[in-house]
PDB file of C-alpha atoms in Angstrom:
ATOM      1  CA  MET A 682       0.000   0.000   0.000  1.00 41.00           C
ATOM      2  CA  SER A 683       1.025   3.578   0.468  1.00 43.00           C
ATOM      3  CA  THR A 684       4.502   4.538   1.469  1.00 46.00           C
ATOM      4  CA  GLU A 685       5.751   7.643   3.254  1.00 47.00           C
ATOM      5  CA  GLU A 686       6.173   9.757   0.110  1.00 48.00           C
ATOM      6  CA  HIS A 687       2.547   9.141  -0.853  1.00 51.00           C
ATOM      7  CA  ARG A 688       1.308  10.542   2.419  1.00 57.00           C
ATOM      8  CA  GLN A 689       0.181  14.129   2.677  1.00 68.00           C
ATOM      9  CA  HIS A 690       2.544  16.944   3.538  1.00 79.00           C
ATOM     10  CA  VAL A 691       2.914  17.265   7.321  1.00 90.00           C
ATOM     11  CA  ILE A 692       3.278  20.872   8.463  1.00 91.00           C
ATOM     12  CA  PRO A 693       5.685  21.376  11.425  1.00 93.00           C
ATOM     13  CA  SER A 694       4.002  22.117  14.790  1.00 94.00           C
ATOM     14  CA  SER A 695       5.970  25.368  15.022  1.00 95.00           C
ATOM     15  CA  VAL A 696       4.101  26.717  11.954  1.00 95.00           C
ATOM     16  CA  TYR A 697       0.725  26.004  13.578  1.00 96.00           C
ATOM     17  CA  VAL A 698       1.780  27.643  16.854  1.00 97.00           C
ATOM     18  CA  GLY A 699       3.185  30.636  14.941  1.00 97.00           C
ATOM     19  CA  ILE A 700      -0.090  31.087  13.020  1.00 97.00           C
ATOM     20  CA  TRP A 701      -2.037  30.778  16.296  1.00 97.00           C
ATOM     21  CA  ALA A 702       0.123  33.456  17.969  1.00 97.00           C
ATOM     22  CA  THR A 703      -0.301  35.775  14.956  1.00 97.00           C
ATOM     23  CA  LEU A 704      -4.094  35.303  15.031  1.00 97.00           C
ATOM     24  CA  MET A 705      -4.200  36.099  18.772  1.00 97.00           C
ATOM     25  CA  VAL A 706      -2.094  39.264  18.318  1.00 98.00           C
ATOM     26  CA  LEU A 707      -4.261  40.412  15.371  1.00 97.00           C
ATOM     27  CA  THR A 708      -7.413  39.891  17.499  1.00 96.00           C
ATOM     28  CA  GLY A 709      -5.883  42.166  20.145  1.00 96.00           C
ATOM     29  CA  VAL A 710      -4.944  44.732  17.494  1.00 96.00           C
ATOM     30  CA  THR A 711      -8.438  44.815  15.977  1.00 95.00           C
ATOM     31  CA  VAL A 712     -10.087  45.277  19.422  1.00 93.00           C
ATOM     32  CA  PHE A 713      -7.592  48.032  20.281  1.00 92.00           C
ATOM     33  CA  ALA A 714      -8.115  49.746  16.908  1.00 91.00           C
ATOM     34  CA  SER A 715     -11.891  49.803  17.390  1.00 89.00           C
ATOM     35  CA  PHE A 716     -11.442  52.196  20.351  1.00 88.00           C
ATOM     36  CA  ILE A 717      -9.522  54.727  18.251  1.00 87.00           C
ATOM     37  CA  GLU A 718     -11.524  57.275  16.270  1.00 84.00           C
ATOM     38  CA  LEU A 719     -10.626  56.785  12.611  1.00 84.00           C
ATOM     39  CA  GLY A 720     -13.942  57.716  10.994  1.00 81.00           C
ATOM     40  CA  ASP A 721     -14.651  55.632   7.923  1.00 82.00           C
ATOM     41  CA  TRP A 722     -11.268  53.923   8.241  1.00 87.00           C
ATOM     42  CA  ASN A 723     -12.329  51.975  11.359  1.00 88.00           C
ATOM     43  CA  ILE A 724     -14.336  49.464   9.338  1.00 88.00           C
ATOM     44  CA  VAL A 725     -11.684  49.297   6.603  1.00 91.00           C
ATOM     45  CA  LEU A 726      -8.971  48.484   9.163  1.00 93.00           C
ATOM     46  CA  ALA A 727     -11.213  45.926  10.926  1.00 94.00           C
ATOM     47  CA  LEU A 728     -11.985  44.158   7.640  1.00 94.00           C
ATOM     48  CA  VAL A 729      -8.353  44.206   6.468  1.00 96.00           C
ATOM     49  CA  ILE A 730      -7.280  42.565   9.762  1.00 96.00           C
ATOM     50  CA  ALA A 731     -10.149  40.042   9.485  1.00 96.00           C
ATOM     51  CA  THR A 732      -9.088  39.205   5.927  1.00 96.00           C
ATOM     52  CA  ILE A 733      -5.450  38.691   6.976  1.00 97.00           C
ATOM     53  CA  LYS A 734      -6.666  36.367   9.764  1.00 97.00           C
ATOM     54  CA  ALA A 735      -8.986  34.481   7.395  1.00 97.00           C
ATOM     55  CA  THR A 736      -6.183  34.065   4.832  1.00 97.00           C
ATOM     56  CA  LEU A 737      -3.840  32.609   7.468  1.00 97.00           C
ATOM     57  CA  VAL A 738      -6.533  30.148   8.624  1.00 97.00           C
ATOM     58  CA  VAL A 739      -7.343  29.023   5.063  1.00 96.00           C
ATOM     59  CA  LEU A 740      -3.736  28.727   3.878  1.00 96.00           C
ATOM     60  CA  PHE A 741      -2.224  26.935   6.886  1.00 95.00           C
ATOM     61  CA  PHE A 742      -4.870  25.536   9.259  1.00 95.00           C
ATOM     62  CA  MET A 743      -6.874  24.328   6.244  1.00 95.00           C
ATOM     63  CA  HIS A 744      -3.722  23.371   4.278  1.00 93.00           C
ATOM     64  CA  LEU A 745      -4.793  25.242   1.130  1.00 93.00           C
ATOM     65  CA  TYR A 746      -1.191  26.408   0.621  1.00 93.00           C
ATOM     66  CA  TYR A 747      -0.174  22.751   0.233  1.00 91.00           C
ATOM     67  CA  SER A 748      -3.304  21.625  -1.659  1.00 91.00           C
ATOM     68  CA  SER A 749      -3.805  20.831  -5.337  1.00 91.00           C
ATOM     69  CA  LYS A 750      -4.308  23.588  -7.920  1.00 94.00           C
ATOM     70  CA  LEU A 751      -7.878  22.365  -8.406  1.00 94.00           C
ATOM     71  CA  THR A 752      -8.691  23.050  -4.752  1.00 94.00           C
ATOM     72  CA  LYS A 753      -7.038  26.486  -4.923  1.00 96.00           C
ATOM     73  CA  VAL A 754      -8.961  27.487  -8.059  1.00 96.00           C
ATOM     74  CA  THR A 755     -12.224  26.295  -6.443  1.00 96.00           C
ATOM     75  CA  MET A 756     -11.609  28.464  -3.380  1.00 95.00           C
ATOM     76  CA  ILE A 757     -10.668  31.507  -5.479  1.00 96.00           C
ATOM     77  CA  ALA A 758     -13.839  30.997  -7.549  1.00 96.00           C
ATOM     78  CA  ALA A 759     -15.933  30.884  -4.350  1.00 96.00           C
ATOM     79  CA  ILE A 760     -14.428  34.169  -3.129  1.00 96.00           C
ATOM     80  CA  PHE A 761     -14.954  35.704  -6.577  1.00 97.00           C
ATOM     81  CA  PHE A 762     -18.644  34.764  -6.656  1.00 96.00           C
ATOM     82  CA  LEU A 763     -19.159  35.977  -3.076  1.00 96.00           C
ATOM     83  CA  PHE A 764     -17.581  39.280  -4.169  1.00 96.00           C
ATOM     84  CA  LEU A 765     -19.955  39.395  -7.181  1.00 96.00           C
ATOM     85  CA  LEU A 766     -22.967  38.812  -4.889  1.00 96.00           C
ATOM     86  CA  LEU A 767     -21.929  41.637  -2.558  1.00 95.00           C
ATOM     87  CA  ALA A 768     -20.658  44.095  -5.190  1.00 95.00           C
ATOM     88  CA  LEU A 769     -23.519  43.804  -7.677  1.00 95.00           C
ATOM     89  CA  SER A 770     -26.109  44.058  -4.882  1.00 94.00           C
ATOM     90  CA  MET A 771     -24.455  47.249  -3.672  1.00 93.00           C
ATOM     91  CA  THR A 772     -24.417  48.781  -7.193  1.00 92.00           C
ATOM     92  CA  ASP A 773     -28.196  48.734  -6.817  1.00 90.00           C
ATOM     93  CA  TYR A 774     -28.640  49.881  -3.213  1.00 89.00           C
ATOM     94  CA  LEU A 775     -25.897  52.529  -3.156  1.00 88.00           C
ATOM     95  CA  THR A 776     -26.948  54.233  -6.389  1.00 88.00           C
ATOM     96  CA  ARG A 777     -30.702  54.515  -5.818  1.00 84.00           C
ATOM     97  CA  GLY A 778     -30.475  58.195  -4.852  1.00 78.00           C
ATOM     98  CA  TRP A 779     -28.375  59.133  -7.875  1.00 82.00           C
ATOM     99  CA  ILE A 780     -31.169  59.445 -10.400  1.00 76.00           C
ATOM    100  CA  THR A 781     -34.370  61.311  -9.663  1.00 74.00           C
ATOM    101  CA  ASN A 782     -37.395  60.156 -11.581  1.00 71.00           C
ATOM    102  CA  PRO A 783     -39.093  63.127 -13.340  1.00 70.00           C
ATOM    103  CA  VAL A 784     -42.312  61.163 -13.859  1.00 66.00           C
ATOM    104  CA  ARG A 785     -43.984  60.353 -10.549  1.00 56.00           C
TER     105      ARG A 785
ATOM    106  CA  MET B 833      -7.147  -1.832  18.570  1.00 48.00           C
ATOM    107  CA  ALA B 834      -4.347  -3.943  17.162  1.00 54.00           C
ATOM    108  CA  THR B 835      -5.319  -3.293  13.546  1.00 68.00           C
ATOM    109  CA  SER B 836      -2.299  -2.485  11.409  1.00 77.00           C
ATOM    110  CA  ASP B 837      -2.076   0.556   9.124  1.00 78.00           C
ATOM    111  CA  ILE B 838      -2.340  -1.612   6.011  1.00 78.00           C
ATOM    112  CA  GLU B 839      -5.455  -3.370   7.321  1.00 79.00           C
ATOM    113  CA  ILE B 840      -7.107  -0.012   8.082  1.00 80.00           C
ATOM    114  CA  ALA B 841      -6.243   1.262   4.589  1.00 77.00           C
ATOM    115  CA  GLU B 842      -7.444  -1.911   2.812  1.00 75.00           C
ATOM    116  CA  HIS B 843     -10.627  -1.947   4.853  1.00 79.00           C
ATOM    117  CA  ASN B 844     -11.465   1.672   3.937  1.00 83.00           C
ATOM    118  CA  LEU B 845     -10.501   1.796   0.238  1.00 86.00           C
ATOM    119  CA  GLN B 846     -13.731   1.946  -1.765  1.00 86.00           C
ATOM    120  CA  HIS B 847     -13.808  -0.121  -4.949  1.00 85.00           C
ATOM    121  CA  HIS B 848     -14.318   2.855  -7.283  1.00 86.00           C
ATOM    122  CA  PHE B 849     -10.993   4.476  -6.328  1.00 88.00           C
ATOM    123  CA  ALA B 850      -7.613   3.380  -7.699  1.00 86.00           C
ATOM    124  CA  ASP B 851      -5.739   3.914  -4.434  1.00 85.00           C
ATOM    125  CA  MET B 852      -5.873   5.664  -1.057  1.00 84.00           C
ATOM    126  CA  ASP B 853      -4.316   8.868  -2.447  1.00 85.00           C
ATOM    127  CA  GLN B 854      -7.031   9.262  -5.061  1.00 87.00           C
ATOM    128  CA  GLN B 855      -9.708   8.504  -2.479  1.00 89.00           C
ATOM    129  CA  ARG B 856      -8.333  11.058  -0.010  1.00 88.00           C
ATOM    130  CA  GLU B 857      -7.957  13.765  -2.663  1.00 89.00           C
ATOM    131  CA  THR B 858     -11.520  13.157  -3.832  1.00 91.00           C
ATOM    132  CA  SER B 859     -13.136  13.215  -0.396  1.00 92.00           C
ATOM    133  CA  THR B 860     -11.223  16.333   0.661  1.00 94.00           C
ATOM    134  CA  PHE B 861     -12.159  18.081  -2.588  1.00 95.00           C
ATOM    135  CA  GLY B 862     -15.788  17.137  -1.924  1.00 95.00           C
ATOM    136  CA  MET B 863     -15.488  18.788   1.482  1.00 96.00           C
ATOM    137  CA  TRP B 864     -14.110  21.965  -0.129  1.00 96.00           C
ATOM    138  CA  LEU B 865     -17.075  22.006  -2.535  1.00 97.00           C
ATOM    139  CA  PHE B 866     -19.438  21.715   0.434  1.00 97.00           C
ATOM    140  CA  LEU B 867     -17.628  24.621   2.102  1.00 97.00           C
ATOM    141  CA  VAL B 868     -18.110  26.668  -1.092  1.00 97.00           C
ATOM    142  CA  THR B 869     -21.878  26.202  -0.741  1.00 96.00           C
ATOM    143  CA  GLU B 870     -21.512  27.235   2.914  1.00 97.00           C
ATOM    144  CA  ILE B 871     -19.707  30.427   1.854  1.00 96.00           C
ATOM    145  CA  MET B 872     -22.630  31.322  -0.397  1.00 95.00           C
ATOM    146  CA  PHE B 873     -25.112  30.329   2.358  1.00 96.00           C
ATOM    147  CA  PHE B 874     -23.533  32.707   4.875  1.00 97.00           C
ATOM    148  CA  GLY B 875     -22.842  35.117   1.985  1.00 97.00           C
ATOM    149  CA  GLY B 876     -26.570  35.793   1.608  1.00 96.00           C
ATOM    150  CA  LEU B 877     -26.747  36.904   5.250  1.00 97.00           C
ATOM    151  CA  PHE B 878     -23.585  39.004   4.895  1.00 97.00           C
ATOM    152  CA  CYS B 879     -25.167  40.653   1.840  1.00 97.00           C
ATOM    153  CA  ALA B 880     -28.354  41.448   3.777  1.00 97.00           C
ATOM    154  CA  TYR B 881     -26.196  42.861   6.566  1.00 96.00           C
ATOM    155  CA  LEU B 882     -24.265  45.045   4.115  1.00 95.00           C
ATOM    156  CA  VAL B 883     -27.429  46.458   2.500  1.00 95.00           C
ATOM    157  CA  TYR B 884     -29.123  47.336   5.823  1.00 95.00           C
ATOM    158  CA  ARG B 885     -25.904  48.638   7.365  1.00 93.00           C
ATOM    159  CA  ALA B 886     -25.542  51.028   4.417  1.00 91.00           C
ATOM    160  CA  THR B 887     -29.204  52.074   4.710  1.00 91.00           C
ATOM    161  CA  TYR B 888     -29.515  52.442   8.525  1.00 92.00           C
ATOM    162  CA  TYR B 889     -25.935  53.133   9.551  1.00 90.00           C
ATOM    163  CA  GLU B 890     -26.727  55.128  12.761  1.00 89.00           C
ATOM    164  CA  ALA B 891     -29.152  52.456  13.991  1.00 92.00           C
ATOM    165  CA  PHE B 892     -26.532  49.767  13.382  1.00 92.00           C
ATOM    166  CA  VAL B 893     -23.947  51.762  15.334  1.00 90.00           C
ATOM    167  CA  ALA B 894     -26.416  52.210  18.229  1.00 91.00           C
ATOM    168  CA  GLY B 895     -27.217  48.492  18.182  1.00 91.00           C
ATOM    169  CA  SER B 896     -23.583  47.384  18.037  1.00 91.00           C
ATOM    170  CA  GLN B 897     -22.688  49.645  20.958  1.00 89.00           C
ATOM    171  CA  THR B 898     -24.840  47.480  23.253  1.00 90.00           C
ATOM    172  CA  MET B 899     -22.616  44.472  22.455  1.00 92.00           C
ATOM    173  CA  ASN B 900     -20.167  43.319  25.102  1.00 92.00           C
ATOM    174  CA  ILE B 901     -16.937  43.705  23.151  1.00 93.00           C
ATOM    175  CA  TRP B 902     -14.900  41.818  25.788  1.00 94.00           C
ATOM    176  CA  LEU B 903     -17.110  38.719  25.659  1.00 96.00           C
ATOM    177  CA  GLY B 904     -16.911  38.877  21.857  1.00 95.00           C
ATOM    178  CA  ALA B 905     -13.109  39.208  21.929  1.00 96.00           C
ATOM    179  CA  THR B 906     -12.823  36.329  24.432  1.00 97.00           C
ATOM    180  CA  ASN B 907     -14.948  34.161  22.158  1.00 97.00           C
ATOM    181  CA  THR B 908     -12.741  35.046  19.181  1.00 97.00           C
ATOM    182  CA  ALA B 909      -9.681  33.943  21.178  1.00 97.00           C
ATOM    183  CA  VAL B 910     -11.454  30.742  22.306  1.00 98.00           C
ATOM    184  CA  LEU B 911     -12.252  29.842  18.679  1.00 97.00           C
ATOM    185  CA  ILE B 912      -8.677  30.536  17.541  1.00 97.00           C
ATOM    186  CA  CYS B 913      -7.391  28.227  20.311  1.00 98.00           C
ATOM    187  CA  SER B 914      -9.907  25.550  19.260  1.00 98.00           C
ATOM    188  CA  SER B 915      -8.646  25.858  15.667  1.00 97.00           C
ATOM    189  CA  LEU B 916      -5.065  25.322  16.867  1.00 97.00           C
ATOM    190  CA  SER B 917      -5.988  22.169  18.800  1.00 97.00           C
ATOM    191  CA  MET B 918      -7.983  20.938  15.779  1.00 97.00           C
ATOM    192  CA  ALA B 919      -5.067  21.567  13.404  1.00 97.00           C
ATOM    193  CA  MET B 920      -2.711  19.763  15.807  1.00 97.00           C
ATOM    194  CA  ALA B 921      -5.183  16.853  16.063  1.00 97.00           C
ATOM    195  CA  VAL B 922      -5.137  16.463  12.252  1.00 96.00           C
ATOM    196  CA  ARG B 923      -1.344  16.573  12.399  1.00 96.00           C
ATOM    197  CA  CYS B 924      -1.395  13.786  15.021  1.00 96.00           C
ATOM    198  CA  ALA B 925      -3.604  11.727  12.687  1.00 94.00           C
ATOM    199  CA  GLN B 926      -1.036  12.243   9.893  1.00 93.00           C
ATOM    200  CA  THR B 927       1.868  11.223  12.139  1.00 93.00           C
ATOM    201  CA  ASP B 928       0.107   8.255  13.795  1.00 92.00           C
ATOM    202  CA  LYS B 929      -0.089   9.722  17.321  1.00 94.00           C
ATOM    203  CA  ARG B 930      -3.514   8.241  18.042  1.00 93.00           C
ATOM    204  CA  LYS B 931      -3.742   8.933  21.767  1.00 95.00           C
ATOM    205  CA  MET B 932      -2.609  12.552  21.383  1.00 96.00           C
ATOM    206  CA  MET B 933      -5.150  13.024  18.586  1.00 96.00           C
ATOM    207  CA  VAL B 934      -8.011  11.963  20.871  1.00 97.00           C
ATOM    208  CA  ILE B 935      -6.773  14.291  23.652  1.00 97.00           C
ATOM    209  CA  LEU B 936      -6.489  17.256  21.263  1.00 97.00           C
ATOM    210  CA  LEU B 937      -9.964  16.579  19.845  1.00 97.00           C
ATOM    211  CA  LEU B 938     -11.390  16.526  23.390  1.00 98.00           C
ATOM    212  CA  ILE B 939      -9.683  19.900  24.019  1.00 98.00           C
ATOM    213  CA  THR B 940     -11.286  21.171  20.794  1.00 98.00           C
ATOM    214  CA  ILE B 941     -14.731  20.083  22.042  1.00 98.00           C
ATOM    215  CA  MET B 942     -14.023  21.841  25.357  1.00 98.00           C
ATOM    216  CA  PHE B 943     -13.164  25.124  23.583  1.00 98.00           C
ATOM    217  CA  GLY B 944     -16.259  24.754  21.386  1.00 98.00           C
ATOM    218  CA  ALA B 945     -18.462  24.269  24.449  1.00 98.00           C
ATOM    219  CA  ALA B 946     -16.812  27.285  26.130  1.00 98.00           C
ATOM    220  CA  PHE B 947     -17.654  29.383  23.060  1.00 98.00           C
ATOM    221  CA  LEU B 948     -21.317  28.314  23.206  1.00 98.00           C
ATOM    222  CA  GLY B 949     -21.420  29.004  26.971  1.00 98.00           C
ATOM    223  CA  ILE B 950     -20.122  32.554  26.554  1.00 97.00           C
ATOM    224  CA  LYS B 951     -22.500  33.059  23.615  1.00 97.00           C
ATOM    225  CA  GLY B 952     -25.330  31.830  25.870  1.00 97.00           C
ATOM    226  CA  VAL B 953     -24.445  34.463  28.498  1.00 97.00           C
ATOM    227  CA  GLU B 954     -24.633  37.141  25.789  1.00 97.00           C
ATOM    228  CA  TYR B 955     -27.919  35.793  24.415  1.00 97.00           C
ATOM    229  CA  HIS B 956     -29.407  35.796  27.921  1.00 97.00           C
ATOM    230  CA  GLU B 957     -28.398  39.434  28.406  1.00 95.00           C
ATOM    231  CA  HIS B 958     -30.008  40.472  25.110  1.00 95.00           C
ATOM    232  CA  TRP B 959     -33.116  38.437  25.920  1.00 95.00           C
ATOM    233  CA  VAL B 960     -33.755  40.039  29.352  1.00 94.00           C
ATOM    234  CA  ASN B 961     -33.128  43.493  27.805  1.00 92.00           C
ATOM    235  CA  HIS B 962     -35.857  42.877  25.172  1.00 92.00           C
ATOM    236  CA  GLN B 963     -33.258  42.967  22.410  1.00 93.00           C
ATOM    237  CA  PHE B 964     -34.898  40.089  20.563  1.00 93.00           C
ATOM    238  CA  PRO B 965     -36.836  40.969  17.384  1.00 93.00           C
ATOM    239  CA  GLY B 966     -40.586  40.597  17.754  1.00 90.00           C
ATOM    240  CA  PRO B 967     -43.564  42.246  19.492  1.00 91.00           C
ATOM    241  CA  ASN B 968     -41.622  42.713  22.764  1.00 90.00           C
ATOM    242  CA  PHE B 969     -38.610  44.370  21.195  1.00 92.00           C
ATOM    243  CA  GLN B 970     -37.406  47.470  23.031  1.00 90.00           C
ATOM    244  CA  PHE B 971     -34.389  49.655  22.582  1.00 89.00           C
ATOM    245  CA  GLU B 972     -33.933  52.102  25.426  1.00 85.00           C
ATOM    246  CA  GLY B 973     -31.068  54.121  23.978  1.00 80.00           C
ATOM    247  CA  ALA B 974     -32.980  54.883  20.764  1.00 81.00           C
ATOM    248  CA  GLU B 975     -34.060  58.408  21.694  1.00 83.00           C
ATOM    249  CA  ALA B 976     -30.668  59.423  23.078  1.00 83.00           C
ATOM    250  CA  ALA B 977     -28.968  58.111  19.925  1.00 81.00           C
ATOM    251  CA  GLY B 978     -31.598  59.746  17.694  1.00 85.00           C
ATOM    252  CA  VAL B 979     -32.468  56.541  15.848  1.00 89.00           C
ATOM    253  CA  ASN B 980     -35.686  54.721  15.049  1.00 91.00           C
ATOM    254  CA  PRO B 981     -35.942  51.604  17.279  1.00 91.00           C
ATOM    255  CA  GLN B 982     -37.509  49.746  14.317  1.00 92.00           C
ATOM    256  CA  ASN B 983     -34.220  50.137  12.448  1.00 93.00           C
ATOM    257  CA  VAL B 984     -32.242  48.926  15.476  1.00 94.00           C
ATOM    258  CA  GLN B 985     -34.535  45.907  15.419  1.00 95.00           C
ATOM    259  CA  ILE B 986     -33.227  45.121  11.921  1.00 96.00           C
ATOM    260  CA  TYR B 987     -29.704  45.101  13.365  1.00 95.00           C
ATOM    261  CA  PHE B 988     -30.783  42.676  16.094  1.00 96.00           C
ATOM    262  CA  SER B 989     -32.644  40.459  13.604  1.00 96.00           C
ATOM    263  CA  LEU B 990     -29.432  40.076  11.624  1.00 97.00           C
ATOM    264  CA  TYR B 991     -27.388  39.672  14.818  1.00 97.00           C
ATOM    265  CA  TRP B 992     -29.552  36.771  16.017  1.00 97.00           C
ATOM    266  CA  ALA B 993     -29.787  35.178  12.574  1.00 97.00           C
ATOM    267  CA  MET B 994     -26.051  35.344  11.832  1.00 97.00           C
ATOM    268  CA  THR B 995     -24.738  34.374  15.274  1.00 97.00           C
ATOM    269  CA  GLY B 996     -27.547  31.821  15.636  1.00 97.00           C
ATOM    270  CA  LEU B 997     -26.675  30.118  12.350  1.00 98.00           C
ATOM    271  CA  HIS B 998     -23.017  30.218  13.390  1.00 98.00           C
ATOM    272  CA  ALA B 999     -23.873  28.688  16.801  1.00 98.00           C
ATOM    273  CA  LEU B1000     -25.846  25.944  15.024  1.00 98.00           C
ATOM    274  CA  HIS B1001     -22.730  25.184  12.980  1.00 98.00           C
ATOM    275  CA  MET B1002     -20.724  25.030  16.219  1.00 98.00           C
ATOM    276  CA  ILE B1003     -23.189  22.519  17.709  1.00 98.00           C
ATOM    277  CA  ILE B1004     -22.996  20.368  14.559  1.00 98.00           C
ATOM    278  CA  GLY B1005     -19.190  20.709  14.661  1.00 98.00           C
ATOM    279  CA  ILE B1006     -19.053  19.475  18.268  1.00 98.00           C
ATOM    280  CA  GLY B1007     -21.196  16.497  17.224  1.00 98.00           C
ATOM    281  CA  LEU B1008     -18.837  15.691  14.328  1.00 98.00           C
ATOM    282  CA  VAL B1009     -15.728  15.974  16.523  1.00 98.00           C
ATOM    283  CA  THR B1010     -17.384  13.666  19.080  1.00 98.00           C
ATOM    284  CA  TRP B1011     -17.878  11.093  16.292  1.00 97.00           C
ATOM    285  CA  ILE B1012     -14.181  11.402  15.316  1.00 96.00           C
ATOM    286  CA  VAL B1013     -13.125  11.037  18.975  1.00 97.00           C
ATOM    287  CA  ILE B1014     -15.079   7.786  19.361  1.00 97.00           C
ATOM    288  CA  ALA B1015     -13.856   6.326  16.062  1.00 96.00           C
ATOM    289  CA  GLY B1016     -10.305   7.549  16.728  1.00 95.00           C
ATOM    290  CA  ALA B1017     -10.240   6.013  20.211  1.00 94.00           C
ATOM    291  CA  ARG B1018     -11.222   2.684  18.606  1.00 94.00           C
ATOM    292  CA  GLY B1019      -8.234   2.983  16.268  1.00 91.00           C
ATOM    293  CA  ALA B1020     -10.163   3.611  13.055  1.00 91.00           C
ATOM    294  CA  TYR B1021      -7.571   5.985  11.550  1.00 93.00           C
ATOM    295  CA  SER B1022      -3.994   5.668  10.368  1.00 91.00           C
ATOM    296  CA  PRO B1023      -1.616   7.942   8.391  1.00 90.00           C
ATOM    297  CA  ASP B1024      -2.999   6.272   5.241  1.00 88.00           C
ATOM    298  CA  TYR B1025      -6.617   6.774   6.194  1.00 91.00           C
ATOM    299  CA  TYR B1026      -7.645   9.854   8.146  1.00 92.00           C
ATOM    300  CA  SER B1027      -9.955  11.687   5.691  1.00 93.00           C
ATOM    301  CA  PRO B1028     -12.785  11.989   8.259  1.00 95.00           C
ATOM    302  CA  VAL B1029     -10.401  13.762  10.654  1.00 96.00           C
ATOM    303  CA  GLU B1030      -9.088  16.031   7.885  1.00 95.00           C
ATOM    304  CA  ASN B1031     -12.578  16.902   6.630  1.00 96.00           C
ATOM    305  CA  VAL B1032     -14.101  17.554  10.050  1.00 97.00           C
ATOM    306  CA  GLY B1033     -11.043  19.749  10.648  1.00 97.00           C
ATOM    307  CA  LEU B1034     -11.810  21.729   7.475  1.00 97.00           C
ATOM    308  CA  TYR B1035     -15.397  22.192   8.653  1.00 98.00           C
ATOM    309  CA  TRP B1036     -14.241  23.363  12.091  1.00 98.00           C
ATOM    310  CA  HIS B1037     -11.792  25.909  10.643  1.00 97.00           C
ATOM    311  CA  PHE B1038     -14.518  27.192   8.307  1.00 97.00           C
ATOM    312  CA  VAL B1039     -16.819  27.879  11.266  1.00 97.00           C
ATOM    313  CA  ASP B1040     -13.910  29.746  12.908  1.00 97.00           C
ATOM    314  CA  LEU B1041     -13.519  31.697   9.649  1.00 96.00           C
ATOM    315  CA  VAL B1042     -17.148  32.878   9.702  1.00 97.00           C
ATOM    316  CA  TRP B1043     -16.703  34.179  13.260  1.00 97.00           C
ATOM    317  CA  ILE B1044     -13.526  36.046  12.233  1.00 97.00           C
ATOM    318  CA  TYR B1045     -15.813  38.204  10.045  1.00 96.00           C
ATOM    319  CA  LEU B1046     -18.862  38.255  12.350  1.00 97.00           C
ATOM    320  CA  PHE B1047     -16.855  39.672  15.257  1.00 96.00           C
ATOM    321  CA  PRO B1048     -15.704  42.955  13.607  1.00 95.00           C
ATOM    322  CA  LEU B1049     -18.985  43.412  11.683  1.00 95.00           C
ATOM    323  CA  LEU B1050     -21.352  42.954  14.639  1.00 95.00           C
ATOM    324  CA  TYR B1051     -19.241  44.104  17.616  1.00 93.00           C
ATOM    325  CA  LEU B1052     -16.723  46.611  16.302  1.00 89.00           C
ATOM    326  CA  ILE B1053     -18.740  49.099  14.224  1.00 78.00           C
ATOM    327  CA  SER B1054     -16.904  52.314  15.128  1.00 66.00           C
ATOM    328  CA  LYS B1055     -17.302  52.294  18.896  1.00 58.00           C
ATOM    329  CA  LYS B1056     -16.933  56.081  19.148  1.00 55.00           C
ATOM    330  CA  HIS B1057     -17.988  57.253  15.717  1.00 46.00           C
ATOM    331  CA  GLY B1058     -21.533  58.322  14.990  1.00 41.00           C
ATOM    332  CA  GLY B1059     -23.078  57.053  18.242  1.00 36.00           C
TER     333      GLY B1059
END
């Protein structure tokens, strides 16, 4: 049956612990940042930190970095279609006040 | 208990796969496809959140300011720790450390239960403060914040729906990990066959991922701005 080289890539424990520590620090940073007045940039910063955290979880905890190209493309496609759902919906809701209808 | 690795692999190889590698790749890819449908499932709720947040921004700020940010932050940390123990459990399955895998999975269940307990404390607080959408909904700070309580109710509807669906996923996740613990303790997995552990791990990390976005969106809407 299978031999060692057939088995899946084993990530060193130190990588997992490093990712965990980074995620904990970023959680602290995002809580701290929410108490600082940055206006519209508060939500941008919070979402950028969340996206960094999510990327680390997907790439290393979920092994996507070491997965097949097929799996990577599938994940990128999912993110793309989620982006389409959000972006195209907002092109409707955010632009409703732009045009005033002359005929009531 | 005394089953050898080769026996476990031969016992679990389905006839329509050429070998264990192909079988593992296929089942893990199937799990990723399921997670894609989950992304779109939660995506619908995130889209609803985005639309109403853009429409009733002040009400959403007023609603989010009633959240206990420290309980939310603690829960984020608890989930990150549970993801670490889950990732290490999968690693133990890969390296044939069966006893350690069971211990790490039990730790994962413990963190998951702690998350639900803290969430329950928060839910109780919202419940007794009438912050549950329906005929008894009340929002005391509405006048002071200059917002329509009906719009704050939309925030709380989304809060309960999103965190509730997430909590349901946590409960299902704890059930799945329990199944893996029992099978793992009986020696069902080996470095050649551990797809159930790997796939339940993927599910668990995905649920963590959803919370990573729920926490800033529901708890951290500009604590000082606009309120």
